[in-house]
CSV table of C-alpha atoms in Angstrom, one decimal:
chain,number,residue,atom,x,y,z
E,236,UNK,CA,-7.7,31.9,18.5
E,237,UNK,CA,-11.1,32.3,16.9
E,238,UNK,CA,-13.8,29.7,17.1
E,239,UNK,CA,-13.5,28.9,13.3
E,240,UNK,CA,-9.7,28.3,13.7
E,241,UNK,CA,-10.3,26.0,16.7
E,242,UNK,CA,-12.8,24.0,14.7
E,243,UNK,CA,-10.4,23.9,11.8
E,244,UNK,CA,-7.7,22.6,14.1
E,245,UNK,CA,-10.0,19.9,15.5
E,246,UNK,CA,-11.0,18.8,12.0
E,247,UNK,CA,-7.3,18.7,10.9
E,248,UNK,CA,-6.4,16.5,13.9
E,249,UNK,CA,-9.3,14.2,13.1
E,250,UNK,CA,-8.1,13.9,9.5
E,251,UNK,CA,-4.5,13.4,10.5
E,252,UNK,CA,-5.0,10.9,13.3
E,253,UNK,CA,-5.9,7.9,11.1
E,254,UNK,CA,-3.0,8.4,8.7
E,255,UNK,CA,-0.4,6.3,10.7
E,256,UNK,CA,-2.9,3.5,10.9
E,257,UNK,CA,-3.7,3.8,7.2
E,258,UNK,CA,0.0,3.7,6.4
E,259,UNK,CA,0.5,0.4,8.2
E,260,UNK,CA,-2.7,-1.4,7.2
E,261,UNK,CA,-2.5,-0.5,3.5
E,262,UNK,CA,1.1,-1.4,3.2
E,263,UNK,CA,0.2,-4.7,4.7
E,264,UNK,CA,-2.8,-5.0,2.4
E,265,UNK,CA,-0.6,-5.0,-0.7
E,266,UNK,CA,2.1,-7.3,0.6
E,267,UNK,CA,0.6,-10.5,-1.0
E,268,UNK,CA,-0.3,-9.1,-4.4
E,269,UNK,CA,-3.1,-10.2,-6.7
E,270,UNK,CA,-4.4,-13.5,-5.3
E,271,UNK,CA,-7.2,-15.7,-6.4
E,272,UNK,CA,-8.7,-19.1,-5.7
E,273,UNK,CA,-10.4,-21.5,-8.1
E,274,UNK,CA,-12.2,-24.4,-6.5
E,275,UNK,CA,-13.3,-27.6,-8.4
E,276,UNK,CA,-15.2,-30.5,-6.9
E,277,UNK,CA,-16.9,-33.8,-7.6
E,278,UNK,CA,-18.8,-36.3,-5.5
E,279,UNK,CA,-15.8,-37.5,-3.5
E,280,UNK,CA,-13.3,-34.6,-3.3
E,281,UNK,CA,-12.6,-30.9,-3.8
E,282,UNK,CA,-9.5,-29.1,-5.0
E,283,UNK,CA,-8.6,-25.4,-4.6
E,284,UNK,CA,-5.8,-23.8,-6.7
E,285,UNK,CA,-4.7,-20.8,-4.7
E,286,UNK,CA,-2.5,-18.3,-6.7
E,287,UNK,CA,-0.5,-15.6,-5.0
E,288,UNK,CA,2.8,-13.8,-5.0
E,289,UNK,CA,5.5,-16.1,-3.6
E,290,UNK,CA,8.0,-13.6,-2.1
E,291,UNK,CA,5.4,-11.8,-0.1
E,292,UNK,CA,3.9,-15.0,1.2
E,293,UNK,CA,7.3,-16.4,2.1
E,294,UNK,CA,8.1,-13.1,3.9
E,295,UNK,CA,4.9,-13.3,5.9
E,296,UNK,CA,5.8,-16.8,7.0
E,297,UNK,CA,9.3,-15.8,7.9
E,298,UNK,CA,8.1,-12.9,10.0
E,299,UNK,CA,5.7,-15.2,11.9
E,300,UNK,CA,8.6,-17.5,12.6
E,301,UNK,CA,10.7,-14.5,13.9
E,302,UNK,CA,13.1,-14.8,10.9
E,303,UNK,CA,14.3,-11.8,8.8
E,304,UNK,CA,12.4,-11.6,5.5
E,305,UNK,CA,14.4,-12.9,2.5
E,306,UNK,CA,15.3,-10.6,-0.4
E,307,UNK,CA,16.1,-11.1,-4.0
E,308,UNK,CA,14.6,-14.6,-4.1
E,309,UNK,CA,15.0,-16.8,-7.1
E,310,UNK,CA,13.1,-19.9,-7.9
E,311,UNK,CA,15.4,-22.4,-6.2
E,312,UNK,CA,15.6,-20.3,-3.0
E,313,UNK,CA,11.9,-19.8,-2.9
E,314,UNK,CA,11.2,-23.4,-3.4
E,315,UNK,CA,13.5,-24.4,-0.6
E,316,UNK,CA,11.9,-21.9,1.8
E,317,UNK,CA,8.4,-23.0,0.8
E,318,UNK,CA,9.3,-26.7,1.3
E,319,UNK,CA,10.6,-25.8,4.8
E,320,UNK,CA,7.3,-24.0,5.6
E,321,UNK,CA,5.1,-26.5,3.9
E,322,UNK,CA,4.1,-28.4,7.1
E,323,UNK,CA,2.9,-25.1,8.6
E,324,UNK,CA,0.7,-24.0,5.6
E,325,UNK,CA,-2.4,-26.1,6.4
E,326,UNK,CA,-2.7,-24.3,9.7
E,327,UNK,CA,-3.3,-21.0,7.9
E,328,UNK,CA,-6.2,-22.4,5.8
E,329,UNK,CA,-9.5,-22.7,7.6
E,330,UNK,CA,-12.0,-24.7,5.5
E,331,UNK,CA,-15.4,-25.9,6.7
E,332,UNK,CA,-18.0,-27.8,4.7
E,333,UNK,CA,-21.6,-27.4,6.0
E,334,UNK,CA,-20.2,-25.7,9.1
E,335,UNK,CA,-17.8,-28.5,10.1
E,336,UNK,CA,-14.0,-28.1,9.7
E,337,UNK,CA,-12.4,-30.6,7.4
E,338,UNK,CA,-8.9,-31.9,7.1
E,339,UNK,CA,-6.8,-30.7,4.2
E,340,UNK,CA,-3.5,-31.2,2.4
E,341,UNK,CA,-1.5,-28.3,0.9
E,342,UNK,CA,1.1,-28.8,-1.8
E,343,UNK,CA,3.1,-26.7,-4.2
E,344,UNK,CA,1.5,-27.0,-7.6
E,345,UNK,CA,3.5,-24.4,-9.5
E,346,UNK,CA,6.3,-21.9,-8.8
E,347,UNK,CA,7.6,-19.5,-11.4
E,348,UNK,CA,10.1,-16.6,-11.3
E,349,UNK,CA,10.1,-15.3,-15.0
E,350,UNK,CA,13.3,-13.8,-16.3
E,351,UNK,CA,11.1,-11.0,-17.8
E,352,UNK,CA,10.8,-8.4,-15.1
E,353,UNK,CA,7.4,-7.3,-16.4
E,354,UNK,CA,5.9,-10.7,-15.6
E,355,UNK,CA,5.2,-11.4,-12.0
E,356,UNK,CA,6.5,-14.3,-10.0
E,357,UNK,CA,3.7,-16.8,-9.4
E,358,UNK,CA,3.0,-19.4,-6.7
E,359,UNK,CA,0.1,-21.8,-7.0
E,360,UNK,CA,-0.7,-23.9,-3.9
E,361,UNK,CA,-3.0,-26.9,-4.3
E,362,UNK,CA,-5.4,-27.3,-1.3
E,363,UNK,CA,-7.4,-30.4,-1.3
E,364,UNK,CA,-9.8,-32.5,0.8
E,365,UNK,CA,-12.6,-35.0,0.8
E,366,UNK,CA,-16.1,-34.1,-0.1
E,367,UNK,CA,-18.6,-35.2,2.6
E,368,UNK,CA,-21.8,-36.9,1.3
E,369,UNK,CA,-24.6,-34.5,0.4
E,370,UNK,CA,-22.4,-31.5,1.1
E,371,UNK,CA,-24.1,-28.2,0.2
E,372,UNK,CA,-21.6,-25.3,1.0
E,373,UNK,CA,-18.0,-24.4,1.9
E,374,UNK,CA,-16.5,-21.7,4.1
E,375,UNK,CA,-13.1,-20.6,3.0
E,376,UNK,CA,-10.5,-18.6,5.0
E,377,UNK,CA,-6.7,-18.0,4.5
E,378,UNK,CA,-5.3,-16.0,7.5
E,379,UNK,CA,-2.2,-14.7,5.8
E,380,UNK,CA,-4.0,-12.4,3.4
E,381,UNK,CA,-5.0,-8.8,4.1
E,382,UNK,CA,-6.2,-7.5,0.7
E,383,UNK,CA,-9.4,-8.3,-1.1
E,384,UNK,CA,-9.2,-11.3,-3.5
E,385,UNK,CA,-11.4,-13.3,-5.7
E,386,UNK,CA,-12.6,-16.9,-5.3
E,387,UNK,CA,-14.4,-18.9,-8.0
E,388,UNK,CA,-16.7,-21.9,-7.1
E,389,UNK,CA,-19.3,-23.6,-9.3
E,390,UNK,CA,-19.1,-20.9,-12.0
E,391,UNK,CA,-19.6,-18.0,-9.6
E,392,UNK,CA,-17.1,-15.4,-8.5
E,393,UNK,CA,-17.0,-14.1,-5.0
E,394,UNK,CA,-14.9,-11.3,-3.4
E,395,UNK,CA,-13.4,-12.1,0.0
E,396,UNK,CA,-12.0,-9.6,2.4
E,397,UNK,CA,-8.4,-10.5,3.3
E,398,UNK,CA,-8.0,-12.8,6.2
E,399,UNK,CA,-11.7,-12.9,7.0
E,400,UNK,CA,-13.8,-16.0,6.6
E,401,UNK,CA,-16.1,-16.2,3.6
E,402,UNK,CA,-19.8,-16.7,4.1
E,403,UNK,CA,-21.1,-20.2,3.2
E,404,UNK,CA,-20.5,-20.6,-0.6
E,405,UNK,CA,-22.9,-23.1,-2.3
E,406,UNK,CA,-21.5,-26.0,-4.3
E,407,UNK,CA,-24.7,-25.9,-6.4
E,408,UNK,CA,-25.7,-22.2,-6.6
E,409,UNK,CA,-28.8,-22.5,-8.8
E,410,UNK,CA,-29.7,-20.3,-11.8
E,411,UNK,CA,-27.1,-18.2,-13.6
E,412,UNK,CA,-26.7,-14.6,-12.6
E,413,UNK,CA,-28.9,-12.1,-14.5
E,414,UNK,CA,-27.5,-8.9,-16.0
E,415,UNK,CA,-29.4,-6.5,-13.6
E,416,UNK,CA,-28.1,-8.5,-10.6
E,417,UNK,CA,-24.5,-8.4,-12.0
E,418,UNK,CA,-24.7,-4.7,-12.6
E,419,UNK,CA,-25.7,-4.1,-9.0
E,420,UNK,CA,-23.0,-6.5,-7.7
E,421,UNK,CA,-20.2,-4.7,-9.7
E,422,UNK,CA,-21.5,-1.2,-8.8
E,423,UNK,CA,-21.2,-2.3,-5.2
E,424,UNK,CA,-17.8,-3.8,-5.8
E,425,UNK,CA,-16.6,-0.6,-7.4
E,426,UNK,CA,-17.9,1.6,-4.6
E,427,UNK,CA,-16.4,-0.6,-1.9
E,428,UNK,CA,-13.1,-0.6,-3.9
E,429,UNK,CA,-13.0,3.0,-2.7
E,430,UNK,CA,-14.9,3.0,0.6
E,431,UNK,CA,-13.8,1.3,2.7
E,432,UNK,CA,-11.5,-0.9,0.7
E,433,UNK,CA,-9.2,1.7,-0.9
E,434,UNK,CA,-7.3,3.9,1.5
E,435,UNK,CA,-4.8,4.7,-1.3
E,436,UNK,CA,-7.6,5.9,-3.5
E,437,UNK,CA,-9.1,7.9,-0.7
E,438,UNK,CA,-5.8,9.7,0.0
E,439,UNK,CA,-5.3,10.4,-3.7
E,440,UNK,CA,-8.7,12.0,-4.0
E,441,UNK,CA,-8.1,13.9,-0.8
E,442,UNK,CA,-4.9,15.3,-2.3
E,443,UNK,CA,-7.0,16.5,-5.3
E,444,UNK,CA,-9.6,18.1,-3.1
E,445,UNK,CA,-7.1,20.0,-1.0
E,446,UNK,CA,-5.8,22.0,-4.0
E,447,UNK,CA,-9.0,22.2,-6.1
E,448,UNK,CA,-11.4,24.2,-3.9
E,449,UNK,CA,-14.0,24.7,-6.8
E,450,UNK,CA,-16.2,21.7,-7.6
E,451,UNK,CA,-16.2,21.9,-11.4
E,452,UNK,CA,-12.4,21.4,-11.9
E,453,UNK,CA,-12.4,18.9,-9.1
E,454,UNK,CA,-15.2,16.8,-10.7
E,455,UNK,CA,-13.3,17.1,-14.0
E,456,UNK,CA,-10.2,15.5,-12.4
E,457,UNK,CA,-12.2,12.8,-10.6
E,458,UNK,CA,-14.0,11.9,-13.9
E,459,UNK,CA,-10.7,11.8,-15.8
E,460,UNK,CA,-9.3,9.5,-13.2
E,461,UNK,CA,-12.3,7.1,-13.5
E,462,UNK,CA,-12.2,7.2,-17.4
E,463,UNK,CA,-8.5,6.2,-17.3
E,464,UNK,CA,-9.2,3.5,-14.7
E,465,UNK,CA,-11.9,2.1,-17.0
E,466,UNK,CA,-9.6,2.3,-20.0
E,467,UNK,CA,-6.9,0.3,-18.3
E,468,UNK,CA,-9.3,-2.5,-17.4
E,469,UNK,CA,-10.6,-2.6,-21.0
E,470,UNK,CA,-7.1,-2.8,-22.4
E,471,UNK,CA,-6.1,-5.4,-19.9
E,472,UNK,CA,-9.2,-7.4,-20.8
E,473,UNK,CA,-8.0,-7.4,-24.4
E,474,UNK,CA,-4.5,-8.4,-23.4
E,475,UNK,CA,-3.0,-5.1,-24.7
E,476,UNK,CA,-1.4,-4.1,-21.4
E,477,UNK,CA,-0.2,-5.8,-18.3
E,478,UNK,CA,2.2,-5.0,-15.5
E,479,UNK,CA,3.0,-7.0,-12.3
E,480,UNK,CA,1.9,-5.6,-9.0
E,481,UNK,CA,5.6,-5.3,-7.9
E,482,UNK,CA,5.8,-2.5,-10.5
E,483,UNK,CA,2.4,-1.0,-10.3
E,484,UNK,CA,1.8,-0.8,-6.5
E,485,UNK,CA,4.9,1.4,-5.8
E,486,UNK,CA,4.0,3.7,-8.7
E,487,UNK,CA,0.5,4.1,-7.2
E,488,UNK,CA,1.9,5.0,-3.9
E,489,UNK,CA,4.3,7.4,-5.6
E,490,UNK,CA,1.5,9.1,-7.4
E,491,UNK,CA,-0.2,9.9,-4.1
E,492,UNK,CA,3.0,11.5,-2.8
E,493,UNK,CA,3.4,13.5,-6.0
E,494,UNK,CA,-0.1,15.0,-5.8
E,495,UNK,CA,0.4,15.9,-2.1
E,496,UNK,CA,3.8,17.4,-2.7
E,497,UNK,CA,2.4,19.5,-5.6
E,498,UNK,CA,-0.2,20.9,-3.2
E,499,UNK,CA,2.6,22.2,-1.0
E,500,UNK,CA,4.6,23.7,-3.9
E,501,UNK,CA,1.8,25.4,-5.9
E,502,UNK,CA,-1.1,27.6,-4.7
E,503,UNK,CA,-3.7,26.7,-7.3
E,504,UNK,CA,-4.4,23.8,-9.7
E,505,UNK,CA,-1.9,23.7,-12.6
E,506,UNK,CA,-3.1,23.4,-16.3
E,507,UNK,CA,-1.4,20.0,-16.6
E,508,UNK,CA,-2.9,18.4,-13.5
E,509,UNK,CA,-6.0,16.8,-15.2
E,510,UNK,CA,-3.6,15.1,-17.6
E,511,UNK,CA,-1.4,13.9,-14.7
E,512,UNK,CA,-4.5,12.6,-13.0
E,513,UNK,CA,-5.5,10.8,-16.1
E,514,UNK,CA,-2.1,9.1,-16.2
E,515,UNK,CA,-2.4,8.2,-12.5
E,516,UNK,CA,-5.8,6.7,-13.2
E,517,UNK,CA,-4.2,4.4,-15.7
E,518,UNK,CA,-1.8,3.2,-13.1
E,519,UNK,CA,-4.4,2.8,-10.4
E,520,UNK,CA,-6.5,0.8,-12.8
E,521,UNK,CA,-3.6,-1.5,-13.5
E,522,UNK,CA,-3.4,-2.2,-9.8
E,523,UNK,CA,-6.8,-3.9,-10.0
E,524,UNK,CA,-6.9,-5.1,-13.6
E,525,UNK,CA,-5.2,-8.4,-13.3
E,526,UNK,CA,-7.4,-10.3,-10.9
E,527,UNK,CA,-10.6,-8.6,-12.1
E,528,UNK,CA,-10.1,-9.5,-15.7
E,529,UNK,CA,-8.7,-13.0,-15.0
E,530,UNK,CA,-11.4,-14.1,-12.6
E,531,UNK,CA,-13.9,-11.6,-11.6
E,532,UNK,CA,-15.5,-10.8,-15.0
E,533,UNK,CA,-18.3,-13.1,-16.2
E,534,UNK,CA,-17.8,-14.3,-19.8
E,535,UNK,CA,-21.3,-13.1,-21.0
E,536,UNK,CA,-21.3,-9.7,-19.5
E,537,UNK,CA,-17.6,-8.5,-19.3
E,538,UNK,CA,-18.2,-5.1,-20.8
E,539,UNK,CA,-21.2,-4.5,-18.5
E,540,UNK,CA,-19.2,-5.6,-15.5
E,541,UNK,CA,-16.3,-3.2,-16.3
E,542,UNK,CA,-18.6,-0.3,-16.8
E,543,UNK,CA,-20.6,-1.0,-13.7
E,544,UNK,CA,-17.5,-1.4,-11.7
E,545,UNK,CA,-16.1,1.9,-12.8
E,546,UNK,CA,-19.3,3.7,-12.2
E,547,UNK,CA,-19.1,2.3,-8.7
E,548,UNK,CA,-15.6,3.7,-8.4
E,549,UNK,CA,-16.8,7.1,-9.6
E,550,UNK,CA,-19.6,7.0,-7.0
E,551,UNK,CA,-17.1,6.1,-4.2
E,552,UNK,CA,-14.7,8.9,-5.2
E,553,UNK,CA,-17.6,11.4,-5.4
E,554,UNK,CA,-18.7,10.3,-1.9
E,555,UNK,CA,-15.1,11.1,-0.6
E,556,UNK,CA,-15.4,14.5,-2.3
E,557,UNK,CA,-18.8,15.1,-0.8
E,558,UNK,CA,-17.5,14.2,2.7
E,559,UNK,CA,-14.5,16.4,2.5
E,560,UNK,CA,-16.5,19.3,1.0
E,561,UNK,CA,-18.9,19.0,3.9
E,562,UNK,CA,-16.2,18.7,6.6
E,563,UNK,CA,-13.6,21.1,5.3
E,564,UNK,CA,-14.2,23.0,2.0
E,565,UNK,CA,-17.6,24.4,2.7
E,566,UNK,CA,-16.5,26.0,6.0
E,567,UNK,CA,-12.9,27.1,5.4
E,568,UNK,CA,-11.8,27.1,1.8
E,569,UNK,CA,-12.1,30.9,1.6
E,570,UNK,CA,-10.3,31.6,4.9
E,571,UNK,CA,-6.9,33.3,4.6
E,572,UNK,CA,-5.4,30.6,6.8
E,573,UNK,CA,-6.8,27.7,4.9
E,574,UNK,CA,-3.7,26.9,3.0
E,575,UNK,CA,-1.3,27.2,5.9
E,576,UNK,CA,-3.4,25.4,8.5
E,577,UNK,CA,-5.2,22.8,6.4
E,578,UNK,CA,-3.7,22.2,3.0
E,579,UNK,CA,0.0,22.2,3.8
E,580,UNK,CA,-0.1,20.0,7.0
E,581,UNK,CA,-2.5,17.5,5.6
E,582,UNK,CA,-0.7,17.3,2.2
E,583,UNK,CA,2.7,16.8,4.0
E,584,UNK,CA,1.1,13.9,6.0
E,585,UNK,CA,-0.3,12.4,2.9
E,586,UNK,CA,3.0,12.7,1.1
E,587,UNK,CA,4.7,11.0,4.0
E,588,UNK,CA,2.2,8.1,3.9
E,589,UNK,CA,2.7,7.8,0.2
E,590,UNK,CA,6.5,7.6,0.5
E,591,UNK,CA,6.1,5.0,3.3
E,592,UNK,CA,3.9,2.9,1.0
E,593,UNK,CA,6.4,3.3,-1.8
E,594,UNK,CA,9.2,2.0,0.3
E,595,UNK,CA,7.3,-0.9,1.9
E,596,UNK,CA,5.9,-2.0,-1.5
E,597,UNK,CA,9.4,-2.0,-3.1
E,598,UNK,CA,10.9,-3.9,-0.2
E,599,UNK,CA,8.0,-6.3,-0.1
E,600,UNK,CA,6.8,-5.9,3.4
């Protein structure tokens, strides 16, 4: 075996090794759905309304209690289970004010299972506590979440990373955010939505890179994806389009499998692929539209925030393209064994991960 083939095999193994871990962590990252927190306070108390997907949260509590996860929940069953677990819920919220843990209460504020399947089920938990005198900041953590979610406090929006604790969040944050600062924040948010926060986006882009070995058609596809992603957010912002995560997330996973499977079945990019990528971009955008439009966009600069976010997404995707080009395409895209030794094995692994995500997101794990 030549030195080039040995190097190609090593790179392939390095690319394949993280896939089982990605399959597990990203499936878990989507099991709660779009979650958000809105905190209000006065001189004597504070209240947090925590919105999340009820079935996924109940399933996580059941798994922690070594109970099989419930399926086909309706509102009465969900309410009964939540009532049974209610005494355990405060232990999963870790709230500190000015660095000192504070006692809290947790109650069920609202629980809805709409008959319209296109509307998501919603659970709102009311978390409350006393406000210490002269308090300046709060640290928030909920240890049952894995995916990024938004928190609003004192007119500011913050993005928290799953079950990690937030930094100290000020009760009185000072002057309003300026447009340049907002643009920088949303550029960063868009970039980190891809790296490191979007393994599903990374695998989707990897699938595109494997078949499109020339940069121009590859950049065309990436840009079409980003334009569609931006369009979805703008339509959602106007209330024109909305789908629940229970529908969108399996479709996103299935789009990853489709792209990877097509890599195995065809030898070069098909004429219809840019259109398919545009359609997939619409779905991927829907996966983030709900929480971003409902909470994360400032009233005065919504359009600027959407554009900056999507430019960050584009930069993140181009970073993935550049990384793969430097690791793989530059060295081996013209080798006669490139398709058999790189494209097909890696595409098969990506397709398998995509099908795994599809199943776990449909089943609610």
